[in-house]
Amino acid sequence: MKSINIRLSNVNVSLENFSLNCIEKEVINLRQEIFEKIIKDIFASIEKLAIKTIRCTCGNLPVKNGKEKRTICTIGGKVTFMRSRMICKTCGANYYPLDDAIGMPSGIKHSVRTTEALLDLATDLPYAKTSRYVKKLASIKGKCPDNT
Ligand SMILES: [Zn+2]
């Protein structure tokens, strides 16, 4: 089984306010940072592999053509990351190897699990309430602000 080793740096926690409300808020923010770091490290490893094996549908090898920022909403929160863009010099086709590898085509904003959770909530609640509750619980919104 393939695996990667992810190192988490030291975590610095402010102890200026001892109220549970402040501690909870700080730890939730740290959880989000750590979650995003782990996802980004995993994505970087997957992208490295995907770039090595990508082939254009015309049969030629695409070449790197810069990087592009992308934001997706996962069940653990919003994740913003850089991904490589590649182009086939023969036919002009563009590729995002990471998008293909993780099964998140360009333009899709939510993971499948997130979409399912949002649909479950929206089935029982009005959209505005669903958005408000999800934001409180998972730091995500019905719509990702960076995906315009
Ligand atoms: Zn091509």
XYZ file of N, CA and C and ligand atoms in Angstrom:
445
model
N 0.834 -1.187 0.000
C 0.000 0.000 0.000
C 0.877 1.248 0.000
N 0.527 2.208 -0.848
C 1.274 3.459 -0.903
C 0.893 4.333 0.282
N 1.856 5.073 0.772
C 1.558 6.022 1.844
C 2.548 7.174 1.779
N 2.216 8.263 2.426
C 3.143 9.386 2.538
C 3.283 9.745 4.001
N 4.435 10.329 4.320
C 4.695 10.756 5.684
C 4.505 12.264 5.762
N 3.611 12.721 6.596
C 3.327 14.150 6.713
C 3.818 14.638 8.070
N 4.665 15.658 8.038
C 5.160 16.244 9.284
C 4.347 17.494 9.610
N 3.852 17.517 10.822
C 3.129 18.698 11.268
C 4.071 19.523 12.132
N 4.134 20.815 11.851
C 5.035 21.659 12.628
C 4.458 21.884 14.027
N 5.253 22.492 14.879
C 4.778 22.791 16.231
C 3.557 23.695 16.168
N 2.649 23.474 17.070
C 1.427 24.280 17.116
C 1.548 25.250 18.282
N 1.364 26.524 18.006
C 1.445 27.558 19.026
C 0.033 27.988 19.413
N -0.297 27.824 20.683
C -1.644 28.154 21.147
C -1.570 29.328 22.112
N -2.315 30.361 21.836
C -2.371 31.529 22.710
C -3.193 31.197 23.958
N -2.679 31.574 25.129
C -3.423 31.333 26.374
C -3.732 32.649 27.085
N -4.109 33.641 26.309
C -4.433 34.937 26.887
C -5.818 34.951 27.516
N -6.681 34.099 27.024
C -8.053 34.070 27.541
C -8.401 32.634 27.900
N -8.803 32.398 29.144
C -9.059 31.034 29.612
C -10.502 30.581 29.425
N -11.324 31.395 28.808
C -12.723 30.980 28.667
C -12.821 29.837 27.655
N -13.711 28.912 27.938
C -13.895 27.771 27.038
C -14.262 28.239 25.639
N -15.066 29.286 25.551
C -15.471 29.816 24.250
C -14.258 30.219 23.410
N -13.298 30.923 24.029
C -12.099 31.356 23.301
C -11.195 30.172 22.967
N -11.035 29.255 23.922
C -10.195 28.082 23.682
C -10.785 27.255 22.541
N -12.090 27.041 22.597
C -12.769 26.269 21.559
C -12.567 26.925 20.185
N -12.738 28.234 20.123
C -12.569 28.952 18.856
C -11.144 28.793 18.329
N -10.161 28.937 19.210
C -8.762 28.827 18.797
C -8.442 27.412 18.307
N -8.924 26.409 19.016
C -8.637 25.018 18.638
C -9.339 24.653 17.327
N -10.547 25.154 17.134
C -11.243 24.885 15.860
C -10.473 25.520 14.704
N -9.951 26.727 14.910
C -9.134 27.356 13.862
C -7.878 26.534 13.583
N -7.234 26.028 14.657
C -6.045 25.176 14.482
C -6.404 23.890 13.750
N -7.544 23.300 14.113
C -7.992 22.074 13.445
C -8.141 22.325 11.943
N -8.694 23.473 11.592
C -8.866 23.806 10.178
C -7.516 23.960 9.486
N -6.565 24.642 10.152
C -5.222 24.812 9.573
C -4.548 23.459 9.355
N -4.633 22.586 10.352
C -3.998 21.268 10.261
C -4.686 20.424 9.181
N -6.005 20.449 9.148
C -6.754 19.726 8.130
C -6.313 20.179 6.740
N -6.233 21.506 6.548
C -5.854 22.046 5.239
C -4.422 21.675 4.885
N -3.513 21.702 5.882
C -2.115 21.330 5.607
C -2.023 19.864 5.177
N -2.734 18.993 5.875
C -2.696 17.567 5.534
C -3.243 17.347 4.122
N -4.380 17.966 3.825
C -4.966 17.819 2.484
C -3.987 18.330 1.426
N -3.387 19.500 1.651
C -2.455 20.074 0.673
C -1.247 19.164 0.458
N -0.700 18.595 1.535
C 0.446 17.684 1.413
C 0.060 16.436 0.621
N -1.121 15.903 0.910
C -1.593 14.725 0.174
C -1.781 15.079 -1.304
N -2.413 16.216 -1.573
C -2.620 16.652 -2.962
C -1.282 16.808 -3.684
N -0.284 17.392 -3.007
C 1.025 17.597 -3.647
C 1.652 16.261 -4.040
N 1.533 15.263 -3.162
C 2.086 13.933 -3.477
C 1.335 13.293 -4.641
N 0.023 13.393 -4.618
C -0.788 12.815 -5.695
C -0.469 13.507 -7.021
N -0.325 14.838 -6.977
C -0.055 15.579 -8.213
C 1.279 15.173 -8.825
N 2.294 14.982 -7.966
C 3.598 14.547 -8.476
C 3.460 13.263 -9.281
N 2.722 12.304 -8.729
C 2.516 11.025 -9.426
C 1.708 11.227 -10.705
N 0.665 12.044 -10.623
C -0.220 12.252 -11.776
C 0.517 12.914 -12.932
N 1.419 13.859 -12.616
C 2.180 14.552 -13.663
C 3.092 13.572 -14.405
N 3.647 12.614 -13.666
C 4.548 11.635 -14.281
C 3.839 10.725 -15.271
N 2.548 10.473 -15.036
C 1.855 9.469 -15.842
C 0.859 10.053 -16.845
N 0.681 11.377 -16.850
C -0.350 11.948 -17.725
C 0.023 11.827 -19.200
N -0.983 11.545 -19.979
C -0.852 11.481 -21.437
C -2.054 12.177 -22.034
N -1.854 12.918 -23.091
C -2.962 13.586 -23.771
C -3.787 12.539 -24.531
N -5.030 12.855 -24.767
C -5.880 11.918 -25.525
C -5.352 11.718 -26.942
N -4.524 12.663 -27.446
C -3.938 12.507 -28.788
C -2.703 11.612 -28.757
N -2.277 11.232 -27.543
C -1.134 10.324 -27.419
C 0.169 10.991 -27.046
N 0.227 12.317 -27.092
C 1.472 13.017 -26.764
C 1.550 13.365 -25.281
N 2.749 13.796 -24.869
C 2.970 14.146 -23.465
C 2.730 15.643 -23.251
N 1.795 16.000 -22.417
C 1.604 17.426 -22.093
C 2.803 17.967 -21.309
N 3.014 19.292 -21.373
C 4.096 19.931 -20.613
C 3.490 20.900 -19.608
N 4.255 21.202 -18.560
C 3.764 22.112 -17.520
C 3.508 23.499 -18.119
N 2.440 24.114 -17.662
C 2.053 25.429 -18.171
C 1.547 26.296 -17.022
N 2.346 26.386 -15.961
C 2.000 27.250 -14.839
C 1.171 26.558 -13.771
N 0.801 27.357 -12.787
C -0.010 26.853 -11.679
C -1.232 27.736 -11.521
N -2.262 27.163 -10.944
C -3.509 27.896 -10.763
C -4.088 27.579 -9.388
N -4.634 28.594 -8.754
C -5.236 28.426 -7.427
C -6.641 27.844 -7.572
N -6.985 26.962 -6.630
C -8.331 26.399 -6.630
C -8.806 26.275 -5.184
N -10.086 26.499 -4.980
C -10.688 26.322 -3.666
C -11.823 25.322 -3.787
N -11.816 24.334 -2.896
C -12.920 23.375 -2.859
C -13.447 23.295 -1.427
N -14.701 22.918 -1.315
C -15.300 22.722 -0.003
C -15.377 21.234 0.283
N -14.775 20.838 1.397
C -14.834 19.443 1.823
C -15.675 19.368 3.090
N -15.969 18.179 3.522
C -16.754 18.010 4.739
C -15.984 18.548 5.962
N -14.651 18.647 5.826
C -13.828 19.170 6.921
C -13.583 20.665 6.831
N -14.076 21.301 5.789
C -13.890 22.732 5.634
C -13.353 23.091 4.259
N -13.171 24.384 4.060
C -12.698 24.899 2.780
C -11.194 24.666 2.655
N -10.741 24.275 1.465
C -9.322 24.052 1.217
C -8.926 24.814 -0.053
N -7.919 25.677 0.093
C -7.392 26.413 -1.054
C -5.987 25.905 -1.329
N -5.727 25.588 -2.597
C -4.427 25.007 -2.948
C -4.040 25.423 -4.357
N -2.754 25.247 -4.678
C -2.247 25.506 -6.027
C -2.175 24.176 -6.765
N -2.548 24.194 -8.037
C -2.436 22.975 -8.836
C -1.794 23.312 -10.174
N -1.072 22.320 -10.720
C -0.354 22.508 -11.974
C -1.306 22.417 -13.154
N -1.078 23.295 -14.109
C -1.802 23.248 -15.380
C -0.818 22.723 -16.417
N -1.263 21.852 -17.288
C -0.403 21.307 -18.340
C -1.096 21.478 -19.674
N -0.284 21.588 -20.719
C -0.843 21.765 -22.056
C -0.166 20.784 -23.016
N -0.935 20.282 -23.938
C -0.378 19.445 -24.999
C 0.007 20.387 -26.137
N 1.302 20.439 -26.440
C 1.785 21.360 -27.487
C 1.338 20.908 -28.877
N 0.943 19.643 -28.995
C 0.530 19.124 -30.292
C -0.913 19.528 -30.629
N -1.822 19.292 -29.683
C -3.240 19.555 -29.993
C -3.835 20.703 -29.193
N -3.078 21.238 -28.208
C -3.550 22.395 -27.451
C -4.456 22.073 -26.278
N -4.675 20.800 -25.978
C -5.550 20.428 -24.855
C -4.901 20.816 -23.524
N -5.723 21.314 -22.604
C -5.254 21.678 -21.261
C -5.634 20.600 -20.264
N -4.759 20.411 -19.261
C -5.015 19.405 -18.235
C -4.652 19.940 -16.861
N -5.380 19.466 -15.878
C -5.041 19.676 -14.467
C -4.901 18.271 -13.885
N -3.688 17.739 -13.868
C -3.498 16.341 -13.447
C -4.068 16.033 -12.070
N -3.950 16.987 -11.133
C -4.476 16.740 -9.791
C -5.999 16.599 -9.821
N -6.665 17.480 -10.560
C -8.129 17.419 -10.652
C -8.578 16.036 -11.128
N -7.912 15.555 -12.165
C -8.272 14.237 -12.710
C -7.997 13.135 -11.688
N -6.835 13.233 -11.026
C -6.429 12.177 -10.088
C -7.378 12.064 -8.891
N -7.850 13.205 -8.392
C -8.717 13.155 -7.207
C -10.200 13.102 -7.572
N -10.485 13.106 -8.854
C -11.880 13.001 -9.289
C -12.694 14.252 -9.012
N -12.041 15.412 -9.109
C -12.728 16.698 -8.917
C -12.486 17.562 -10.149
N -13.283 17.352 -11.211
C -13.084 18.143 -12.428
C -13.183 19.638 -12.141
N -12.469 20.425 -12.921
C -12.500 21.873 -12.781
C -13.949 22.355 -12.822
N -14.300 23.260 -11.939
C -15.662 23.785 -11.897
C -16.509 23.149 -10.804
N -16.129 21.949 -10.333
C -16.846 21.322 -9.222
C -16.338 21.971 -7.934
N -17.265 22.433 -7.094
C -16.860 23.196 -5.917
C -16.891 22.401 -4.620
N -17.704 21.350 -4.566
C -17.862 20.600 -3.321
C -17.491 19.134 -3.535
N -16.909 18.531 -2.507
C -16.663 17.090 -2.550
C -18.007 16.373 -2.554
N -18.014 15.122 -2.942
C -19.252 14.352 -2.980
C -19.869 14.286 -1.585
N -19.028 14.031 -0.584
C -19.543 13.940 0.798
C -20.174 15.259 1.231
N -19.558 16.362 0.852
C -20.105 17.667 1.215
C -21.440 17.898 0.519
N -21.486 17.590 -0.761
C -22.735 17.755 -1.517
C -23.847 16.912 -0.906
N -23.523 15.669 -0.563
C -24.529 14.795 0.054
C -25.031 15.372 1.380
N -24.092 15.865 2.199
C -24.473 16.432 3.497
C -25.341 17.676 3.316
N -24.949 18.535 2.361
C -25.725 19.752 2.109
C -27.122 19.410 1.594
N -27.204 18.415 0.719
C -28.513 18.016 0.193
C -29.393 17.421 1.288
N -28.789 16.618 2.166
C -29.546 16.063 3.298
C -30.146 17.178 4.144
N -29.307 18.157 4.462
C -29.784 19.271 5.288
C -30.846 20.089 4.556
N -30.569 20.387 3.278
C -31.486 21.234 2.515
C -32.824 20.542 2.259
N -32.841 19.226 2.380
C -34.099 18.498 2.216
C -35.040 18.803 3.377
N -34.460 18.969 4.551
C -35.276 19.191 5.747
C -35.384 20.653 6.171
N -34.425 21.463 5.724
C -34.386 22.855 6.184
C -34.393 23.815 4.993
N -34.842 25.047 5.222
C -34.706 26.057 4.168
C -33.225 26.286 3.861
N -32.921 26.712 2.643
C -31.538 26.896 2.201
C -30.763 27.833 3.129
N -31.373 28.947 3.523
C -30.663 29.919 4.365
C -30.252 29.294 5.701
N -31.144 28.511 6.292
C -30.795 27.853 7.555
C -29.707 26.816 7.336
N -29.808 26.049 6.252
C -28.778 25.049 5.941
C -27.418 25.720 5.854
N -27.334 26.812 5.105
C -26.061 27.522 4.943
C -25.526 27.999 6.287
N -26.407 28.560 7.101
C -25.987 29.095 8.400
C -25.488 27.985 9.322
N -26.193 26.872 9.382
C -25.789 25.765 10.255
C -24.490 25.130 9.788
N -24.387 24.937 8.502
C -23.165 24.308 7.971
C -21.962 25.188 8.230
N -22.126 26.488 8.064
C -21.013 27.402 8.324
C -20.574 27.307 9.781
N -21.523 27.252 10.688
C -21.189 27.149 12.110
C -20.489 25.832 12.437
N -20.947 24.759 11.833
C -20.427 23.442 12.198
C -19.135 23.063 11.480
N -18.993 23.463 10.236
C -17.859 22.971 9.464
C -17.083 24.061 8.745
N -17.339 25.307 9.045
C -16.634 26.419 8.409
C -16.746 26.405 6.893
N -17.838 25.860 6.379
C -18.050 25.911 4.938
C -19.396 26.561 4.676
N -19.597 26.941 3.461
C -20.843 27.581 3.084
C -21.452 26.800 1.937
N -22.711 27.072 1.681
C -23.367 26.445 0.534
C -22.636 26.775 -0.748
N -22.063 27.965 -0.801
C -21.283 28.376 -1.963
C -19.882 28.728 -1.487
N -18.856 28.303 -2.235
C -17.493 28.693 -1.901
C -17.263 30.101 -2.430
N -16.773 31.013 -1.607
C -16.597 32.393 -2.042
C -15.543 32.576 -3.130
N -14.534 31.721 -3.181
C -13.443 31.919 -4.150
C -13.740 31.329 -5.519
N -14.799 30.558 -5.644
C -15.108 29.951 -6.933
C -16.108 30.807 -7.690
N -15.584 31.723 -8.455
C -16.481 32.598 -9.214
C -16.546 32.155 -10.646
Zn -2.723 16.368 -27.414
